[in-house]
Short mmCIF file of C-alpha atoms in Angstrom, two decimals:
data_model
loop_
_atom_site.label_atom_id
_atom_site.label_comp_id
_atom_site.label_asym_id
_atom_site.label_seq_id
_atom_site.Cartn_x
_atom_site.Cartn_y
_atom_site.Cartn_z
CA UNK Y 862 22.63 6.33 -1.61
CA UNK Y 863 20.41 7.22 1.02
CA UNK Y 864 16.44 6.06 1.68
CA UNK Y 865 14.31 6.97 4.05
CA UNK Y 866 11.10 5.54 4.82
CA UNK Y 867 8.19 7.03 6.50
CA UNK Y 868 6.43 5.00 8.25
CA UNK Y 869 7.40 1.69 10.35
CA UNK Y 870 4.38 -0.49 9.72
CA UNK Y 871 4.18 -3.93 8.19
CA UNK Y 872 5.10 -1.99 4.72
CA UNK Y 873 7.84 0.19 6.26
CA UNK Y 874 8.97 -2.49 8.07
CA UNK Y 875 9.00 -5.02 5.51
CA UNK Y 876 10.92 -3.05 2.48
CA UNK Y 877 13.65 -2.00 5.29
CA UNK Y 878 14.14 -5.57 5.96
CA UNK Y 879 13.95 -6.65 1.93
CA UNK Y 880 16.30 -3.12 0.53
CA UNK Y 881 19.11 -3.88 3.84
CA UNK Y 882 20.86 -6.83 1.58
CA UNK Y 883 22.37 -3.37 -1.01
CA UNK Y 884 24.78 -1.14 0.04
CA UNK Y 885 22.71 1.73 0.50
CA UNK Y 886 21.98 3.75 3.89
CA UNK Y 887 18.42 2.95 4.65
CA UNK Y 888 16.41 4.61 8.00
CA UNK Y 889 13.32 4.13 8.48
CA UNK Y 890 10.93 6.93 10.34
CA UNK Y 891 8.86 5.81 13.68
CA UNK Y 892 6.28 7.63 15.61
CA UNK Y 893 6.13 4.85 18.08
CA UNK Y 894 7.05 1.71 19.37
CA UNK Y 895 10.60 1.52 18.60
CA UNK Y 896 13.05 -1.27 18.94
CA UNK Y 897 15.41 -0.81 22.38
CA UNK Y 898 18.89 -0.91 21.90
CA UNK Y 899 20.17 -2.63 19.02
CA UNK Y 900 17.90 -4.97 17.67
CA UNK Y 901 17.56 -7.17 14.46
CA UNK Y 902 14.85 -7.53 12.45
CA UNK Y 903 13.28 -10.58 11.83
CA UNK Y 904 11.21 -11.54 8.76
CA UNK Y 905 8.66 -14.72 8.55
CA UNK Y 906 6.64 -16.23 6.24
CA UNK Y 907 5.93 -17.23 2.42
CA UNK Y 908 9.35 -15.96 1.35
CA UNK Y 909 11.58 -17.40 4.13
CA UNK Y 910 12.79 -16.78 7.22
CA UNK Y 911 15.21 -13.65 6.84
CA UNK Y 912 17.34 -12.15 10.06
CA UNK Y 913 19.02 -8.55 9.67
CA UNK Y 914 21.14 -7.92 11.73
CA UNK Y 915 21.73 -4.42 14.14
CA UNK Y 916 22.36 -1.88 12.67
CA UNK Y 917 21.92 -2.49 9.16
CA UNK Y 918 18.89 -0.02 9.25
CA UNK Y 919 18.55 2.83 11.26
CA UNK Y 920 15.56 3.33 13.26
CA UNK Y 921 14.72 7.18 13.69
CA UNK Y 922 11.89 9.07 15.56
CA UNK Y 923 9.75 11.14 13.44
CA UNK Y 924 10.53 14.49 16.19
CA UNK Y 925 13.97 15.24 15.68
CA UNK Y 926 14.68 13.93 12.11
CA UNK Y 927 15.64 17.24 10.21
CA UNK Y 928 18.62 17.34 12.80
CA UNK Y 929 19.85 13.30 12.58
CA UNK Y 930 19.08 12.03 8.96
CA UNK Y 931 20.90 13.20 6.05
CA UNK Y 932 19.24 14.33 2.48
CA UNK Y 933 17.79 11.63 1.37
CA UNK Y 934 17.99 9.91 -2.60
CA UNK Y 935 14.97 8.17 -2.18
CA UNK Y 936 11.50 8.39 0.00
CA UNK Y 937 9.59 6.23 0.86
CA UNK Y 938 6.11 7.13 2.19
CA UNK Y 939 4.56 3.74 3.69
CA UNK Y 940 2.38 5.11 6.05
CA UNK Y 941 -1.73 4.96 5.51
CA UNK Y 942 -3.06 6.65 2.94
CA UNK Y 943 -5.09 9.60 4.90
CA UNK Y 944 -1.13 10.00 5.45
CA UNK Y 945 0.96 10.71 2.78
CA UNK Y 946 0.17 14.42 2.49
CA UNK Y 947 0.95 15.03 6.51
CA UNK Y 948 4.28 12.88 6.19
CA UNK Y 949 5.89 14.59 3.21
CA UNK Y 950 5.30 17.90 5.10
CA UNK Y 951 6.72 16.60 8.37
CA UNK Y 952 10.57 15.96 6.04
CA UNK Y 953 10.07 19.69 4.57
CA UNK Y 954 12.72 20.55 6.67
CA UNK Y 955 15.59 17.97 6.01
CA UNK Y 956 14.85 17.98 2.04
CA UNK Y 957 15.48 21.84 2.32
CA UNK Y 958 18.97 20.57 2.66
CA UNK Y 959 18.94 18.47 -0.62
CA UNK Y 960 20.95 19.52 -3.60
CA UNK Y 961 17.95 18.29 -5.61
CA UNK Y 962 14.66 16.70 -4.54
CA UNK Y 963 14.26 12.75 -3.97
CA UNK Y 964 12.03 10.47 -5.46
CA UNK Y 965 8.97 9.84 -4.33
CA UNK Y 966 7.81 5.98 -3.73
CA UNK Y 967 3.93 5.71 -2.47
CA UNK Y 968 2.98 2.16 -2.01
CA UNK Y 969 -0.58 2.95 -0.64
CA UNK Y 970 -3.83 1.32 -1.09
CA UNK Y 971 -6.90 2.73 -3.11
CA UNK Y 972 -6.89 5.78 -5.18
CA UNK Y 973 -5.84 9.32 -4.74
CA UNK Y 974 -2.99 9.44 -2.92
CA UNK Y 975 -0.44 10.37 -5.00
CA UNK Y 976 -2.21 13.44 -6.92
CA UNK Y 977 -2.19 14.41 -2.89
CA UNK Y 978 1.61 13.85 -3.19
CA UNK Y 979 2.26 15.17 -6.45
CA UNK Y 980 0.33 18.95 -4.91
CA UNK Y 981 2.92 19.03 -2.39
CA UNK Y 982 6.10 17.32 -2.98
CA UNK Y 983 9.44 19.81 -3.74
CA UNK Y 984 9.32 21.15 -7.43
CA UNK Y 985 11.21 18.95 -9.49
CA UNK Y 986 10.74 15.64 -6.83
CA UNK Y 987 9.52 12.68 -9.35
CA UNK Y 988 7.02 10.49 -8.25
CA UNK Y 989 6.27 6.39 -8.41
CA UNK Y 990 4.01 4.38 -7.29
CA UNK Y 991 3.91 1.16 -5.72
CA UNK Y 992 1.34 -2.20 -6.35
CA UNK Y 993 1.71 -4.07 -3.73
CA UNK Y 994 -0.07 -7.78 -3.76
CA UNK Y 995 1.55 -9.17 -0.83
CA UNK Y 996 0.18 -9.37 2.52
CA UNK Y 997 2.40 -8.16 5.37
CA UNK Y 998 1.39 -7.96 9.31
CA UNK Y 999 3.91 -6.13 12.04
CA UNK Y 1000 3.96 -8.91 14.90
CA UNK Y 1001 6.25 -6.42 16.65
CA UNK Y 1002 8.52 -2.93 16.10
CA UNK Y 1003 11.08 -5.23 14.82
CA UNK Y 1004 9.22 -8.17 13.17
CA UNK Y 1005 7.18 -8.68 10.61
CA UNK Y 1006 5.39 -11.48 8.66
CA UNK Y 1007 4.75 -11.94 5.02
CA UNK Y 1008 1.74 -14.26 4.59
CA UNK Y 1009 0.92 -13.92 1.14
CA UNK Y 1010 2.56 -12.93 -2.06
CA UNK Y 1011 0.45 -13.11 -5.36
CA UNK Y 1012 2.61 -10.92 -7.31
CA UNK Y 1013 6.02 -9.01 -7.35
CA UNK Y 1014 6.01 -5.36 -6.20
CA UNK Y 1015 4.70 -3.09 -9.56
CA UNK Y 1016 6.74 0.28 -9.87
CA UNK Y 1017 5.67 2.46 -12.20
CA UNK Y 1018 4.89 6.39 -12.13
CA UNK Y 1019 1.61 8.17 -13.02
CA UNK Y 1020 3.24 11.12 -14.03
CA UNK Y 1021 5.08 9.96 -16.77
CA UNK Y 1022 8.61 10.16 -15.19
CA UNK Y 1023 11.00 8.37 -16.29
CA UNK Y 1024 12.25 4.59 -15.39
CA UNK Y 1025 16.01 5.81 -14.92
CA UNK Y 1026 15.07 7.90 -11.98
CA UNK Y 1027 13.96 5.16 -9.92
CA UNK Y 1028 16.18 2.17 -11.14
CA UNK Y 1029 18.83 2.57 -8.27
CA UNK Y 1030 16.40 1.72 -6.30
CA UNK Y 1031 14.58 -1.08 -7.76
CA UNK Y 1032 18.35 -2.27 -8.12
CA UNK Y 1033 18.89 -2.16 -4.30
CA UNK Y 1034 15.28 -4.48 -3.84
CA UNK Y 1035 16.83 -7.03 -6.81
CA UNK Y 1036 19.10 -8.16 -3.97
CA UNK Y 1037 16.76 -8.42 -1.08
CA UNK Y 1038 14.20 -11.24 -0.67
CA UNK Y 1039 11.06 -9.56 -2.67
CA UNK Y 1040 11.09 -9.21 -6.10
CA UNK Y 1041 9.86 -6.08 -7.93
CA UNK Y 1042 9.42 -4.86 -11.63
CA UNK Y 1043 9.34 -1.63 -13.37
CA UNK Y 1044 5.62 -1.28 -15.23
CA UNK Y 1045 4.76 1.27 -17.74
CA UNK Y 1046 1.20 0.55 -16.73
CA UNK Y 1047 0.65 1.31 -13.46
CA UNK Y 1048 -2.30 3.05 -14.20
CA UNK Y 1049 -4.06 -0.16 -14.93
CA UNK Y 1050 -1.98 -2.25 -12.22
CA UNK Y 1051 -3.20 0.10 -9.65
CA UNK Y 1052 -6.65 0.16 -10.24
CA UNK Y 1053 -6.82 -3.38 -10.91
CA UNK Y 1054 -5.31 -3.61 -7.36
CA UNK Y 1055 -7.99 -1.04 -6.37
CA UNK Y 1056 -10.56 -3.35 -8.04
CA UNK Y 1057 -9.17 -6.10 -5.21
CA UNK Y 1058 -8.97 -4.26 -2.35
CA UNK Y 1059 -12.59 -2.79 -2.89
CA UNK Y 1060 -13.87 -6.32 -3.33
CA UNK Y 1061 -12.20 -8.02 -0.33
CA UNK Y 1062 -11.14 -5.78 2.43
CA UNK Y 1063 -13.88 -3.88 3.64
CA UNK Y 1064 -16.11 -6.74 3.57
CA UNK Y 1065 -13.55 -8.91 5.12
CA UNK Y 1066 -13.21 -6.70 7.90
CA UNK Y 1067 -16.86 -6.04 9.07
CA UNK Y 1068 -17.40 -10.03 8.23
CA UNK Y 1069 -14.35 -10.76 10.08
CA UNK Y 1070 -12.79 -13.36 7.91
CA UNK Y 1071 -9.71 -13.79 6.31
CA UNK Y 1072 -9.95 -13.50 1.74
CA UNK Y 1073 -10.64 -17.30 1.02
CA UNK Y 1074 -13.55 -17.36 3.18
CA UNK Y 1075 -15.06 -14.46 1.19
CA UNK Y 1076 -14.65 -16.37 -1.83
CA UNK Y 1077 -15.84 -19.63 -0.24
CA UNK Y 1078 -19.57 -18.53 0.35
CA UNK Y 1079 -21.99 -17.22 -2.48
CA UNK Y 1080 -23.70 -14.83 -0.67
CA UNK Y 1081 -20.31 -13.36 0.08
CA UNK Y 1082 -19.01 -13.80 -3.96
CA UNK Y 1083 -22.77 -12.27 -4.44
CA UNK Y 1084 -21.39 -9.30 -2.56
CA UNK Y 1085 -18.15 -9.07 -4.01
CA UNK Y 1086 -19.82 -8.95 -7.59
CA UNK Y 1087 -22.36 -5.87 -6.19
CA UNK Y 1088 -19.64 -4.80 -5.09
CA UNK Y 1089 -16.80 -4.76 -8.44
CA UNK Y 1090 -20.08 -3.68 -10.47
CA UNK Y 1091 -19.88 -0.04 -9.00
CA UNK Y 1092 -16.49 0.17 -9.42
CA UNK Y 1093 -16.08 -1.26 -13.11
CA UNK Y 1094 -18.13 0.95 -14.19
CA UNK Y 1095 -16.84 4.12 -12.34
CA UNK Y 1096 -13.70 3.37 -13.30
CA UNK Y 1097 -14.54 3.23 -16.74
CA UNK Y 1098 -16.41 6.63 -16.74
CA UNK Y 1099 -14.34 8.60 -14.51
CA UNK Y 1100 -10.41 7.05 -15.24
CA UNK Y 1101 -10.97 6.10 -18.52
CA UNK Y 1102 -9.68 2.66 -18.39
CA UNK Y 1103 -12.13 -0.77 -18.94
CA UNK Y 1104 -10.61 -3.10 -16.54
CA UNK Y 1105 -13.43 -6.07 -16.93
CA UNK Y 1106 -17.31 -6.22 -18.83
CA UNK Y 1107 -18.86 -6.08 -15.30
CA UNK Y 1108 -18.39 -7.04 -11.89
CA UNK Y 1109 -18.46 -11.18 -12.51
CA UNK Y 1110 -16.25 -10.88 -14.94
CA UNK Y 1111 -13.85 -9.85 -12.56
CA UNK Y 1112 -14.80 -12.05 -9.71
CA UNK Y 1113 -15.26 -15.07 -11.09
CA UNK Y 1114 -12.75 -14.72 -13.86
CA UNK Y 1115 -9.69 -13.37 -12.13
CA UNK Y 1116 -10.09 -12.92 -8.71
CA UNK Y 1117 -11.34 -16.31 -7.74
CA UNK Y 1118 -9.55 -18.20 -10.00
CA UNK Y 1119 -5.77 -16.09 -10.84
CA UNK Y 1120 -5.48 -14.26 -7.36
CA UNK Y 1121 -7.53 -16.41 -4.46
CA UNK Y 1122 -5.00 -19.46 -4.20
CA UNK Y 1123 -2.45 -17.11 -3.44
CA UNK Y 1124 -3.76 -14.90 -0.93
CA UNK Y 1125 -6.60 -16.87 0.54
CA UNK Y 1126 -5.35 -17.26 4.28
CA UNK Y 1127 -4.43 -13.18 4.79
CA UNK Y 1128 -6.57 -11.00 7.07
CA UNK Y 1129 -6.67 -7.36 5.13
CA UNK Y 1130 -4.67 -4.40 6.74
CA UNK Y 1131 -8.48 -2.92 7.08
CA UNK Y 1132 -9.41 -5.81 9.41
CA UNK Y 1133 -6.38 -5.66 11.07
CA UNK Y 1134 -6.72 -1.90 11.98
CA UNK Y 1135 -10.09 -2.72 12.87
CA UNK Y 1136 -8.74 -5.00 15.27
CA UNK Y 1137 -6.00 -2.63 16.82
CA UNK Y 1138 -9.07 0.37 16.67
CA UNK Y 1139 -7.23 2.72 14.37
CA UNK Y 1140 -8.61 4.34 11.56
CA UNK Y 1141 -8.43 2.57 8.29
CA UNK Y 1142 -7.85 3.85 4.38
CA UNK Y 1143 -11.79 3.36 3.58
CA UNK Y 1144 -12.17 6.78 2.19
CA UNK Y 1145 -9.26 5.73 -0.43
CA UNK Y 1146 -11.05 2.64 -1.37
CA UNK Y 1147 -15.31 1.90 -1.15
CA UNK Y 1148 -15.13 5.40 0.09
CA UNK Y 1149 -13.21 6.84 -3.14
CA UNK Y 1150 -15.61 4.85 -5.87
CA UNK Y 1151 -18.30 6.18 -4.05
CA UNK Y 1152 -16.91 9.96 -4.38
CA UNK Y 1153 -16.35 9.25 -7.99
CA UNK Y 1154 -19.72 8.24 -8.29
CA UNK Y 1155 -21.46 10.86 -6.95
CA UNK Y 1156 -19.25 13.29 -9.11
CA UNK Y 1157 -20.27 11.53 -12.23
CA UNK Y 1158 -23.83 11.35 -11.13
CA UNK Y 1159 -23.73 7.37 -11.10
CA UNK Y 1160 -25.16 5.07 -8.54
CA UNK Y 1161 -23.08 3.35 -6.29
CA UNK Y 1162 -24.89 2.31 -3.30
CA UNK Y 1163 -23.10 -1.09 -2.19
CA UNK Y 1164 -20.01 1.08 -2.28
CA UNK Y 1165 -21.67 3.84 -0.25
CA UNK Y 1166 -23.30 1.54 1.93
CA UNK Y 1167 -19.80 -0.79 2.96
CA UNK Y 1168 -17.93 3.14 3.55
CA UNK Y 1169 -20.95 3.97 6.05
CA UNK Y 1170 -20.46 0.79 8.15
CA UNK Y 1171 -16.58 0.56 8.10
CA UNK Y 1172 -16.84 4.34 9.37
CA UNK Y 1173 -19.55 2.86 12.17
CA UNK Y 1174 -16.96 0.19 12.91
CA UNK Y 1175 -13.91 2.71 13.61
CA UNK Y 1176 -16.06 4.50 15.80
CA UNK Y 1177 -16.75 1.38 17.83
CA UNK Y 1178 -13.34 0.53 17.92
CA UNK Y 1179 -11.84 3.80 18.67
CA UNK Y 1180 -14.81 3.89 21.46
CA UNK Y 1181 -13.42 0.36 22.82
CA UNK Y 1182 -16.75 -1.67 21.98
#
């Protein structure tokens, strides 16, 4: 079995390192900063200390692929969201080899993504999605930290394909050092994970502070609440599924309590990219509730408001202020 994944981020990075204890071939796509010569990769952090060793996976650069990777079984897109759509193209190529299209693993943030998939993956490709509550940060092309896991990795598909199509694969993870589960309602697991990220990482990011010192201040909580309002409520009209009664409900009833002791010392990807001035998955996120909003003709100005300044913030970054 072969799997390719696109993109050699903290996600990329991190699922080579936990899939390379199974039998499988795994390479994993780079645009940039790749490991010289043959290098291990190290993992750190809530779930151990974990060294692969060379070789195990096969680091790739993104030119070139069509002629050095073979079809793969399995692709995995962990790029950024504003991604996914510009990475499945770039493989067009090598799956024209394929005897039948792969299947299709998205473990973005936010909301949107994979219809963007779905409208241009090969006819016939099945596609799953990924909820991911564990907080991963690339300390370098071959090392990554994992510091914080609430949850194990939710598979599920949106499309309604079915579980046997993506058990090899969830087989190959059972071996590695992160655990995973097959959910038939990733519909709800994903926009409950939405419901997280829309509460914490934006407003992390332009506050600068890690997710336990959002919770620890009530003008921040105040926020978050403003904040899961909008989005209860457009998610209710617009995806048909009533995640919480309001926006306290959520905050103070699972968030805070359930989720917060588990994640409370991680930085958000958004705040790191903020950090590193590249452009972050905002539009997927505040950015998407507030396009849902406006499509529905419902108000969702705390939502509009956090997009506006994380787009400010990219252009100060990008701008080196």
């Amino acid at each position: 079995m072969h799997i390719l994944i696109l993109g050699a981020g903290a996600v990329g990075l991190g699922m080579a390192a936990a899939l390379s204890a199974a039998k499988s071939d795994i390479t994993l796509v780079t645009r940039g900063g790749m490991p010289s010569g043959e290098r291990s990769i190290r993992v750190t952090g809530v779930l151990g200390d974990h060294e692969i060793p060379p070789g195990r996976v096969a680091f790739l650069p993104a030119d070139g692929l069509a002629e050095q990777a073979s079809p793969p079984d399995y692709v995995i897109v962990a790029t950024k969201t504003f991604q996914v759509a510009s990475a499945i193209r770039s493989i067009a190529p090598l799956l024209e080899k394929s005897r039948r299209p792969p299947a299709f693993l998205l473990p973005q943030n936010g909301w949107g993504s994979a219809d963007e998939a779905a409208a241009i993956a090969p006819a016939g490709a099945m596609l799953y999605s990924a909820a991911l509550m564990t907080g991963l940060a690339r300390l370098s092309p071959a090392e990554v930290l994992i510091a914080a896991h609430a949850t194990p990795i939710r598979i599920g598909s949106l499309f309604g394909h079915p579980q046997a199509a993506i058990e090899p694969l969830l087989q190959d993870f059972a071996q590695g050092f992160i655990d995973v589960e097959y959910r038939e309602d990733i519909k709800t697991i994903i926009l409950n994970k939405f419901m997280f990220s829309i509460c914490l990482n934006a407003p992390g990011a332009i506050l600068r502070c890690a997710y336990g010192e959002m919770a620890a201040s009530p003008a921040r909580r105040e926020l978050m609440i403003r904040l899961a309002d909008e989005a209860v409520a457009v998610v209710r009209e617009v995806c048909g599924v009533a995640l919480y009664e309001d926006g306290a409900d959520y905050i103070h009833g699972t968030l805070i309590p359930k989720l917060m002791p588990r994640v409370a010392a991680h930085k958000s990807s958004m705040f790191q990219d903020l950090e590193a001035g590249r452009k972050t998955e905002i539009d997927y996120l505040n950015g998407a509730i507030a396009r849902m909003a406006a499509g529905a003709h419902m108000p969702a100005p705390c939502n509009e408001v956090m997009t506006s300044l994380i787009h400010a913030a990219e252009t100060g970054s990008s701008a080196g202020v």
